[in-house]
Amino acid sequence: MWLLIQNESVSNSFHELTVELSTLLDIFPATEFPNLSEDVKELVLLIRKQCWERKCFVDPTDKNLRYDVIKLLDQIKKEIIPDYSELLRVFGRLGLIDSGSCKEEIESLEDEVSNHNQVCEKSTVEIIALIGLVRYGKCVLFGASTPRYELASSSSFSEVVFPEDFRCPISLDLMKDPVVVATGQTYDRNSIGHWIDSGHETCPKTGQNLIHMNLIPNKAMKNLIALWCRENKIPFESTEPNDKINMTTINKAAMEATRMTAVFLVDKLAASQLPETANRIIFELRVLSKTSSDNRACIAEAGAIPKLVQYLASENPQLQVNAVTTILNLSIFEGNKRKIMESSETLEGVIEVLRSGKTWEAKENAAATIFSLSALHEYRKKLWRKSRVVKGLVELAKLGPVSAKKDALVAILNLAGDRDAVGRLIEGGVVEMAVEVAEAVPEEAVAILATVAKRGGALAVAGAKGAVRKLAEVLRDGPETAKESAAAGLVSVCRRGGTEVLATLVATPGIERTIWEVMGMGTMRARRKGASLLRILRRWSVTVEDQTAVAYSTNHVSTLSIVQT
């Protein structure tokens, strides 16, 4: 479709190429090549003549089809719902004859968006309008897509061996948004962003100092990863926001196409009686809601959130996953957070999925929804006051796979941002849970222990079995991204936990050398915490030595007195 829209400019480009070729043939000194045969000379003259006579040409059939597509876009822009038979006729001429061919066209157009985003904003807006048209036509003409779950289970997905170059050197996971740092190394945006935000000024892979902190998108690598995933039928969802185009520049046709699609799907969902039909519609909403904030706003305005609630309790695992994931996607848009939080049925439905979802994926996405909602301070209190939220997150962190553990822990970490929540979190067993899972997810678990200790829960952390020892082990042997939190947690605990805590810490082999290493090589915050920790240990050592000396002196005097007597 994109080639169809720009067929006149493409035709002009070919025409210019033939003119340039004719010019070159005009100045080609054929007479200076005596070995050229007459046939070749005649051929040169013939090509030159044809190049000069050739005019710019656009196939009339394509020209008419282009006009029909633009007419549909104009109708949508004017909020006129296209005629069904006309839509079917145009899509048939385009070769979009079923849901699969429409999906392939959308994927191709999305690739064009990636290629044009940094080059031409006008072209990007036009392509987005075409995506909206194709998506609307697909839903109206061919119905919602049938979800594919060939790789839905975590076990089958984990068996896939990704090319080494596609893995982030920090997380070792498949890169979703590869970026290049100043040293030329490529990392996933989230991983390197966290590394830099933690105060590091070096490249994790090479150790070189970063002369600047700019993260440059690696479009070539991202396209290669997306292509490889598509060829291997692996779902690939970029974490890079698709909202780079300002709202004021978004094509009206694209916005109206999205709105019409959302209204059409929500109306179909309201009238749906069969779980299989509802599953296809909700899956279509899930796909639509993951692309941009504009789409999320349109879907919520169409009334999707109340319609999704009933499917959160579905006995069909796929239907439940699609429903809770759609709500998760919608919650990313700040305007939708209020709609979810103010609907007690929606919030309770998400909590119920967190506690008793049919699959780990459903529970994980419910936890991610809690995390998304708790991003706003005004909603944290309402969330942590619900004991079922805390219990659900703790259970998921204990029993779930690693990805689910991380989602549960970051949600807990967000809730802990409210000082009043610490007591409820401690009652819910968050401290003991964090110690238990620290081996599998040290960065998130230690961050929770440090936050709880800092916000009034130091004694609870000090009293938890193995907590101090685990913090010390992470400080000594854990990943670099977790050492800063471990040092901060130990400082808070040592200041309030008493002599037993200090004795446990000192008994950790190599702890003083570890603290010196943190002070020399860690982030600025880690260095400060390391220095504070060292001062605490030094003061405690001096106190112990003084007490030992006093005890020795007292015993010695007593012994002399006995001898003299």
XYZ file of C-alpha atoms in Angstrom:
565
model
C 0.000 0.000 0.000
C 2.852 2.373 0.763
C 4.315 1.746 -2.686
C 0.883 2.391 -4.196
C 0.555 5.735 -2.411
C 3.932 6.941 -3.655
C 3.739 5.418 -7.162
C 3.988 8.818 -8.881
C 7.230 9.702 -7.094
C 8.619 6.235 -7.795
C 7.713 6.611 -11.482
C 9.462 9.991 -11.553
C 12.553 8.450 -10.019
C 12.726 5.803 -12.720
C 12.184 8.439 -15.378
C 15.060 10.520 -14.017
C 17.221 7.408 -14.049
C 16.499 6.768 -17.747
C 17.289 10.401 -18.586
C 20.625 10.125 -16.780
C 21.350 6.909 -18.650
C 20.569 8.626 -21.967
C 22.935 11.472 -21.084
C 25.725 9.048 -20.320
C 25.172 7.266 -23.628
C 25.285 10.637 -25.440
C 28.816 11.282 -24.223
C 29.970 7.695 -24.506
C 32.831 7.698 -27.090
C 31.741 4.640 -29.037
C 33.941 5.628 -32.029
C 37.060 5.255 -29.906
C 36.406 1.538 -29.503
C 37.215 0.061 -32.898
C 36.566 -3.488 -31.701
C 32.886 -2.816 -31.039
C 30.676 -4.696 -33.435
C 28.008 -2.974 -35.461
C 25.350 -4.797 -33.467
C 26.627 -3.265 -30.235
C 26.793 0.226 -31.748
C 23.230 -0.094 -33.016
C 22.135 -1.296 -29.604
C 23.703 1.782 -27.926
C 21.861 4.090 -30.346
C 18.600 2.233 -29.813
C 18.826 2.442 -26.001
C 19.703 6.148 -26.143
C 16.735 6.857 -28.386
C 14.339 4.863 -26.212
C 15.581 6.619 -23.059
C 14.908 10.029 -24.574
C 11.478 9.123 -25.846
C 10.311 7.370 -22.678
C 7.869 9.470 -20.686
C 6.978 9.272 -17.034
C 4.285 6.613 -16.749
C 1.916 5.437 -14.017
C -0.267 2.404 -14.620
C -3.877 3.693 -14.882
C -5.093 0.735 -12.838
C -2.765 1.594 -9.996
C -3.630 5.262 -10.316
C -7.320 4.520 -9.909
C -6.673 2.183 -6.991
C -4.573 4.857 -5.299
C -7.470 7.277 -5.697
C -9.850 4.741 -4.081
C -7.534 4.282 -1.081
C -7.148 8.036 -0.595
C -10.935 8.416 -0.872
C -11.401 5.885 1.951
C -8.881 7.764 4.095
C -10.701 11.024 3.443
C -14.029 9.490 4.461
C -12.558 8.223 7.702
C -10.951 11.610 8.341
C -14.417 13.172 8.039
C -15.774 10.559 10.502
C -17.792 8.878 7.741
C -17.926 5.097 8.122
C -16.858 3.562 4.780
C -19.407 1.561 2.824
C -18.891 -2.161 3.466
C -19.105 -3.206 -0.212
C -16.689 -0.449 -1.297
C -14.253 -1.403 1.447
C -14.446 -5.040 0.378
C -13.889 -4.110 -3.301
C -10.825 -1.959 -2.602
C -9.278 -4.511 -0.243
C -9.843 -7.235 -2.829
C -8.004 -5.193 -5.485
C -5.181 -4.643 -2.997
C -4.867 -8.394 -2.477
C -6.007 -8.119 1.145
C -8.423 -11.013 1.021
C -8.300 -12.388 4.580
C -7.145 -11.624 8.101
C -3.688 -13.112 7.490
C -2.899 -10.968 4.447
C -4.060 -7.863 6.342
C -1.826 -8.741 9.258
C 1.173 -9.143 6.940
C 0.404 -5.747 5.387
C 0.224 -4.129 8.828
C 3.588 -5.651 9.770
C 5.131 -4.368 6.535
C 3.748 -0.891 7.138
C 5.052 -0.937 10.721
C 8.499 -1.754 9.328
C 8.150 1.288 7.054
C 7.332 3.417 10.113
C 10.600 2.309 11.714
C 12.494 3.218 8.546
C 10.864 6.633 8.106
C 10.505 7.744 11.719
C 13.881 9.442 11.827
C 13.812 10.576 8.195
C 10.476 12.071 7.253
C 7.722 12.817 9.733
C 5.201 13.470 6.940
C 5.753 10.005 5.455
C 5.469 8.438 8.907
C 2.094 10.077 9.503
C 0.809 8.878 6.113
C 1.934 5.318 6.811
C 0.260 5.341 10.235
C -2.977 6.378 8.519
C -2.666 3.373 6.193
C -2.099 1.074 9.201
C -5.284 2.411 10.740
C -7.219 1.796 7.534
C -5.945 -1.777 7.117
C -6.604 -2.626 10.772
C -10.137 -1.255 10.544
C -10.807 -3.103 7.295
C -9.415 -6.344 8.720
C -11.749 -6.222 11.714
C -14.846 -5.186 9.759
C -14.369 -7.465 6.747
C -12.699 -10.549 8.179
C -13.333 -10.385 11.916
C -10.867 -10.415 14.781
C -7.687 -12.457 14.442
C -7.433 -15.964 15.816
C -4.727 -15.863 18.526
C -1.727 -18.063 17.944
C -0.213 -19.756 20.991
C 2.430 -21.998 19.516
C 4.974 -20.399 21.810
C 2.659 -19.425 24.623
C 4.182 -21.699 27.232
C 7.302 -20.481 28.943
C 8.934 -23.878 28.594
C 8.772 -23.873 24.779
C 9.912 -20.263 24.627
C 12.850 -20.911 26.938
C 14.083 -23.680 24.661
C 14.671 -21.219 21.813
C 18.363 -20.407 21.343
C 18.778 -16.750 20.420
C 21.803 -15.632 18.398
C 24.473 -14.293 20.753
C 24.561 -10.897 19.039
C 20.853 -10.420 19.754
C 21.328 -10.753 23.512
C 21.953 -7.749 25.767
C 25.421 -8.107 27.395
C 23.924 -6.947 30.708
C 20.676 -8.903 31.044
C 21.564 -11.680 28.550
C 17.948 -11.459 27.338
C 16.789 -10.798 23.778
C 17.097 -7.074 23.096
C 13.759 -5.367 22.454
C 15.120 -1.841 21.944
C 18.863 -2.008 21.097
C 20.845 1.213 21.520
C 24.490 2.139 20.982
C 26.573 3.866 23.678
C 29.613 6.100 23.222
C 32.019 3.133 23.001
C 30.101 1.606 20.091
C 28.722 -1.312 22.124
C 25.035 -2.233 21.814
C 22.757 -2.860 24.806
C 19.038 -3.055 25.468
C 17.742 0.410 26.358
C 16.227 -0.611 29.710
C 19.364 -2.396 30.922
C 21.900 0.265 29.971
C 19.534 2.997 31.126
C 19.360 1.442 34.584
C 23.150 1.068 34.595
C 23.650 4.762 33.821
C 20.916 5.887 36.225
C 22.719 3.985 38.972
C 25.668 6.355 38.572
C 27.981 4.301 36.361
C 30.053 6.248 33.860
C 31.735 3.305 32.124
C 30.779 0.830 29.410
C 29.821 -2.470 31.140
C 31.408 -4.611 28.423
C 34.682 -2.757 27.794
C 35.139 -0.844 31.041
C 35.935 2.339 29.087
C 34.687 5.697 30.317
C 31.648 6.972 28.441
C 32.461 10.391 26.983
C 28.708 11.066 26.759
C 25.538 9.355 27.980
C 23.510 9.567 24.760
C 21.761 6.351 23.723
C 21.559 6.065 19.936
C 18.883 3.681 18.550
C 20.427 0.771 16.662
C 17.773 0.506 13.953
C 19.720 -2.025 11.897
C 20.045 -4.425 14.841
C 16.409 -3.957 15.809
C 15.249 -4.780 12.269
C 17.459 -7.882 12.209
C 16.044 -9.089 15.529
C 12.461 -8.445 14.405
C 13.086 -10.258 11.104
C 14.700 -13.243 12.848
C 11.829 -13.456 15.337
C 9.261 -13.295 12.551
C 11.001 -16.029 10.557
C 11.168 -18.247 13.653
C 7.558 -17.442 14.676
C 8.691 -15.876 17.948
C 6.628 -12.961 19.305
C 8.637 -9.751 19.287
C 7.233 -6.690 21.043
C 9.461 -3.640 21.047
C 9.705 -1.725 24.296
C 10.480 1.448 22.422
C 7.533 3.809 22.657
C 5.653 4.386 19.439
C 4.445 7.769 20.636
C 7.296 9.797 19.146
C 5.006 11.708 16.849
C 3.373 14.635 18.597
C -0.398 14.528 18.957
C -0.736 17.656 16.853
C 0.912 15.996 13.867
C -0.997 12.714 13.962
C -3.047 12.291 10.807
C -6.760 12.764 11.483
C -7.498 9.735 9.321
C -5.280 7.544 11.521
C -7.004 8.745 14.683
C -10.489 8.248 13.297
C -9.605 4.813 11.901
C -8.385 3.767 15.341
C -11.504 5.173 16.991
C -13.784 3.382 14.503
C -11.881 0.132 14.992
C -12.130 0.396 18.788
C -15.866 1.155 18.679
C -16.486 -1.701 16.231
C -14.580 -4.222 18.403
C -16.140 -3.112 21.682
C -19.630 -3.300 20.182
C -18.885 -6.789 18.869
C -17.561 -7.803 22.306
C -20.753 -6.569 23.984
C -22.836 -8.680 21.601
C -20.587 -11.731 21.809
C -22.021 -14.906 23.317
C -19.309 -17.471 22.591
C -15.980 -17.517 24.489
C -14.095 -18.276 21.269
C -15.505 -15.150 19.579
C -14.810 -13.014 22.646
C -11.252 -14.357 22.783
C -10.564 -13.272 19.189
C -12.017 -9.813 19.786
C -10.107 -9.253 23.020
C -6.910 -10.468 21.390
C -7.464 -7.858 18.668
C -7.935 -5.190 21.362
C -4.789 -6.435 23.075
C -2.765 -6.003 19.880
C -4.308 -2.591 19.202
C -3.668 -1.380 22.756
C 0.031 -2.153 22.786
C 1.021 0.226 19.994
C 0.431 3.784 21.232
C -1.187 5.998 23.858
C -3.648 7.256 21.249
C -4.900 3.721 20.687
C -5.182 3.124 24.439
C -7.206 6.294 24.844
C -9.538 5.388 21.960
C -10.161 1.874 23.301
C -11.001 3.147 26.790
C -13.252 5.884 25.407
C -15.126 3.228 23.433
C -16.046 1.602 26.773
C -13.750 -1.417 26.625
C -12.702 -1.563 30.294
C -16.120 -2.527 31.780
C -16.619 -5.058 28.989
C -13.278 -6.745 29.776
C -14.000 -7.253 33.478
C -16.276 -10.278 33.096
C -13.564 -12.153 31.206
C -11.018 -11.783 34.003
C -12.820 -14.624 35.772
C -12.999 -16.811 32.664
C -12.214 -20.517 32.964
C -10.546 -20.284 29.550
C -6.839 -19.607 30.292
C -6.171 -17.891 26.942
C -9.208 -15.643 27.291
C -8.185 -14.645 30.820
C -4.623 -13.842 29.725
C -5.849 -11.713 26.829
C -8.285 -9.823 29.064
C -5.813 -8.986 31.837
C -3.060 -8.131 29.334
C -5.378 -5.725 27.510
C -6.143 -4.000 30.810
C -2.405 -3.869 31.512
C -1.781 -2.194 28.155
C -4.613 0.272 28.748
C -3.258 1.147 32.212
C -0.033 2.457 30.702
C -1.940 5.539 29.551
C -2.254 7.830 32.561
C -5.785 8.880 31.704
C -6.924 5.236 31.885
C -5.420 4.627 35.336
C -8.217 6.623 36.946
C -10.886 4.680 35.046
C -9.434 1.400 36.305
C -8.909 2.540 39.900
C -12.363 4.104 40.167
C -13.990 0.898 38.948
C -14.011 -1.426 41.959
C -15.038 -4.353 39.753
C -12.062 -3.870 37.453
C -9.533 -3.513 40.260
C -10.942 -6.479 42.185
C -10.909 -8.521 38.996
C -7.223 -7.803 38.429
C -6.453 -8.671 42.084
C -8.352 -11.933 41.741
C -6.282 -12.862 38.671
C -3.149 -12.043 40.682
C -4.251 -14.409 43.463
C -5.776 -17.269 41.482
C -5.111 -16.776 37.764
C -5.203 -19.832 35.545
C -1.628 -19.391 34.289
C 1.621 -17.777 35.443
C 1.351 -15.410 32.510
C -2.030 -14.158 33.720
C -0.726 -13.660 37.266
C 2.418 -11.965 35.975
C 0.450 -9.488 33.872
C -1.874 -8.802 36.796
C 1.196 -7.945 38.890
C 2.453 -5.716 36.091
C -0.929 -3.953 36.121
C -0.569 -3.302 39.864
C 2.892 -1.910 39.169
C 1.544 0.347 36.425
C -1.287 1.657 38.606
C 1.020 2.255 41.584
C 3.179 4.569 39.494
C 0.836 7.364 40.626
C 1.378 8.200 44.291
C -2.319 8.855 44.904
C -3.162 5.219 44.079
C -0.424 3.492 46.104
C -2.225 3.850 49.422
C -5.403 2.323 48.046
C -3.439 -0.619 46.652
C -1.234 -1.495 49.639
C -4.175 -1.240 52.031
C -5.707 -4.219 50.254
C -4.114 -7.217 51.981
C -4.968 -9.416 49.002
C -2.669 -7.300 46.831
C 0.321 -7.758 49.141
C -0.385 -11.467 49.659
C -0.796 -12.039 45.937
C 2.456 -10.300 45.069
C 4.354 -12.182 47.801
C 2.998 -15.545 46.654
C 3.833 -14.789 43.024
C 7.362 -13.725 43.955
C 7.881 -16.944 45.901
C 6.374 -19.468 43.511
C 6.397 -17.933 40.039
C 9.002 -18.188 37.267
C 11.764 -15.579 37.161
C 9.890 -13.140 34.909
C 6.856 -13.287 37.212
C 9.066 -12.844 40.288
C 10.499 -9.659 38.810
C 7.078 -8.189 38.014
C 5.847 -8.967 41.531
C 8.957 -7.513 43.179
C 8.958 -4.243 41.216
C 5.273 -3.823 42.113
C 6.138 -4.318 45.798
C 9.021 -1.881 45.428
C 6.615 0.725 44.042
C 4.223 0.206 46.961
C 7.125 0.550 49.405
C 7.644 4.044 48.034
C 4.843 5.074 50.407
C 6.359 5.167 53.927
C 3.043 4.229 55.522
C 3.007 0.998 53.511
C 6.109 -0.514 55.134
C 4.273 -1.849 58.167
C 1.662 -3.598 56.015
C 4.384 -5.029 53.762
C 6.284 -6.394 56.751
C 3.093 -7.991 58.120
C 2.548 -9.555 54.697
C 5.909 -11.345 54.829
C 7.700 -9.210 52.262
C 11.020 -9.234 54.144
C 11.176 -13.023 54.529
C 10.109 -13.444 50.904
C 12.824 -11.078 49.659
C 15.473 -13.081 51.544
C 14.097 -16.313 50.075
C 14.167 -15.151 46.432
C 17.383 -13.098 46.593
C 19.339 -15.927 45.002
C 17.152 -15.923 41.878
C 16.497 -12.172 41.532
C 19.113 -10.404 43.685
C 18.713 -6.914 42.252
C 14.985 -6.551 42.949
C 15.011 -8.497 46.236
C 17.877 -6.507 47.765
C 16.306 -3.236 46.614
C 13.164 -4.155 48.569
C 15.170 -4.995 51.713
C 17.046 -1.691 51.446
C 13.841 0.310 50.919
C 12.020 -1.351 53.814
C 15.020 -0.825 56.107
C 15.327 2.824 55.142
C 11.635 3.566 55.655
C 11.338 2.330 59.221
C 11.641 -1.431 58.852
C 15.333 -1.829 59.769
C 14.578 -3.909 62.867
C 12.322 -6.204 60.855
C 15.077 -6.772 58.317
C 17.652 -7.276 61.093
C 15.395 -9.832 62.768
C 14.592 -11.798 59.617
C 16.492 -15.047 59.473
C 19.447 -14.825 57.095
C 18.656 -11.275 55.923
C 21.909 -9.632 57.053
C 23.980 -12.535 55.783
C 22.217 -12.422 52.417
C 22.800 -8.668 52.090
C 26.480 -9.201 52.876
C 26.765 -12.031 50.325
C 25.160 -9.920 47.596
C 27.492 -7.036 48.461
C 30.445 -9.410 48.105
C 29.452 -11.684 45.229
C 26.269 -10.268 43.679
C 25.824 -8.430 40.368
C 27.106 -4.868 40.182
C 23.579 -3.495 39.824
C 22.596 -5.027 43.196
C 25.642 -4.042 45.276
C 24.541 -0.452 45.738
C 21.207 -1.517 47.259
C 22.967 -4.115 49.423
C 25.321 -1.470 50.824
C 22.432 0.929 51.498
C 20.426 -1.807 53.204
C 23.336 -2.826 55.423
C 23.936 0.774 56.520
C 20.294 1.174 57.600
C 20.234 -2.192 59.372
C 23.593 -1.755 61.120
C 22.597 1.649 62.501
C 19.477 0.268 64.162
C 19.949 -3.465 64.457
C 22.331 -3.730 67.397
C 25.549 -5.616 68.032
C 24.281 -8.968 66.762
C 23.837 -7.519 63.279
C 27.340 -6.060 63.316
C 28.787 -9.331 64.570
C 27.053 -11.234 61.744
C 28.381 -8.795 59.186
C 31.950 -8.893 60.515
C 31.849 -12.695 60.486
C 31.257 -12.655 56.705
C 34.552 -13.725 55.038
C 36.251 -10.918 53.097
C 33.627 -8.296 53.993
C 36.111 -5.504 54.728
C 37.936 -6.058 51.442
C 34.556 -6.059 49.678
C 33.631 -2.720 51.233
C 36.946 -1.229 50.093
C 36.243 -2.456 46.547
C 32.795 -0.856 46.592
C 34.315 2.394 47.806
C 36.843 2.315 44.974
C 34.813 1.017 42.043
C 31.111 1.442 42.828
C 28.688 4.215 41.903
C 28.842 7.506 43.782
C 25.980 6.420 46.039
C 27.548 3.006 46.579
C 30.839 4.667 47.534
C 29.101 6.857 50.102
C 27.235 3.910 51.571
C 30.438 1.844 51.613
C 32.276 4.596 53.484
C 29.428 4.858 56.017
C 29.421 1.098 56.471
C 33.165 1.028 57.028
C 32.944 3.774 59.672
C 30.202 1.851 61.491
C 32.316 -1.317 61.530
C 35.428 0.563 62.651
C 33.574 2.219 65.560
C 32.121 -1.104 66.562
C 35.564 -2.754 66.435
C 37.034 -0.028 68.641
C 34.171 -0.454 71.125
C 34.687 -4.210 71.223
C 38.429 -3.772 71.732
C 37.815 -1.306 74.574
C 35.369 -3.648 76.229
C 37.826 -6.522 75.880
C 40.595 -4.409 77.384
C 38.408 -3.393 80.333
C 37.388 -6.988 80.922
C 41.009 -8.116 80.767
C 42.103 -5.386 83.181
C 39.340 -6.267 85.647
C 40.201 -9.952 85.560
C 43.911 -9.194 85.952
C 43.350 -7.010 89.067
C 41.107 -9.659 90.574
C 43.762 -12.294 90.031
C 46.440 -10.136 91.707
C 44.203 -9.517 94.674
C 43.663 -13.229 95.127
C 47.421 -13.921 94.919
C 48.232 -11.175 97.451
C 45.609 -12.467 99.817
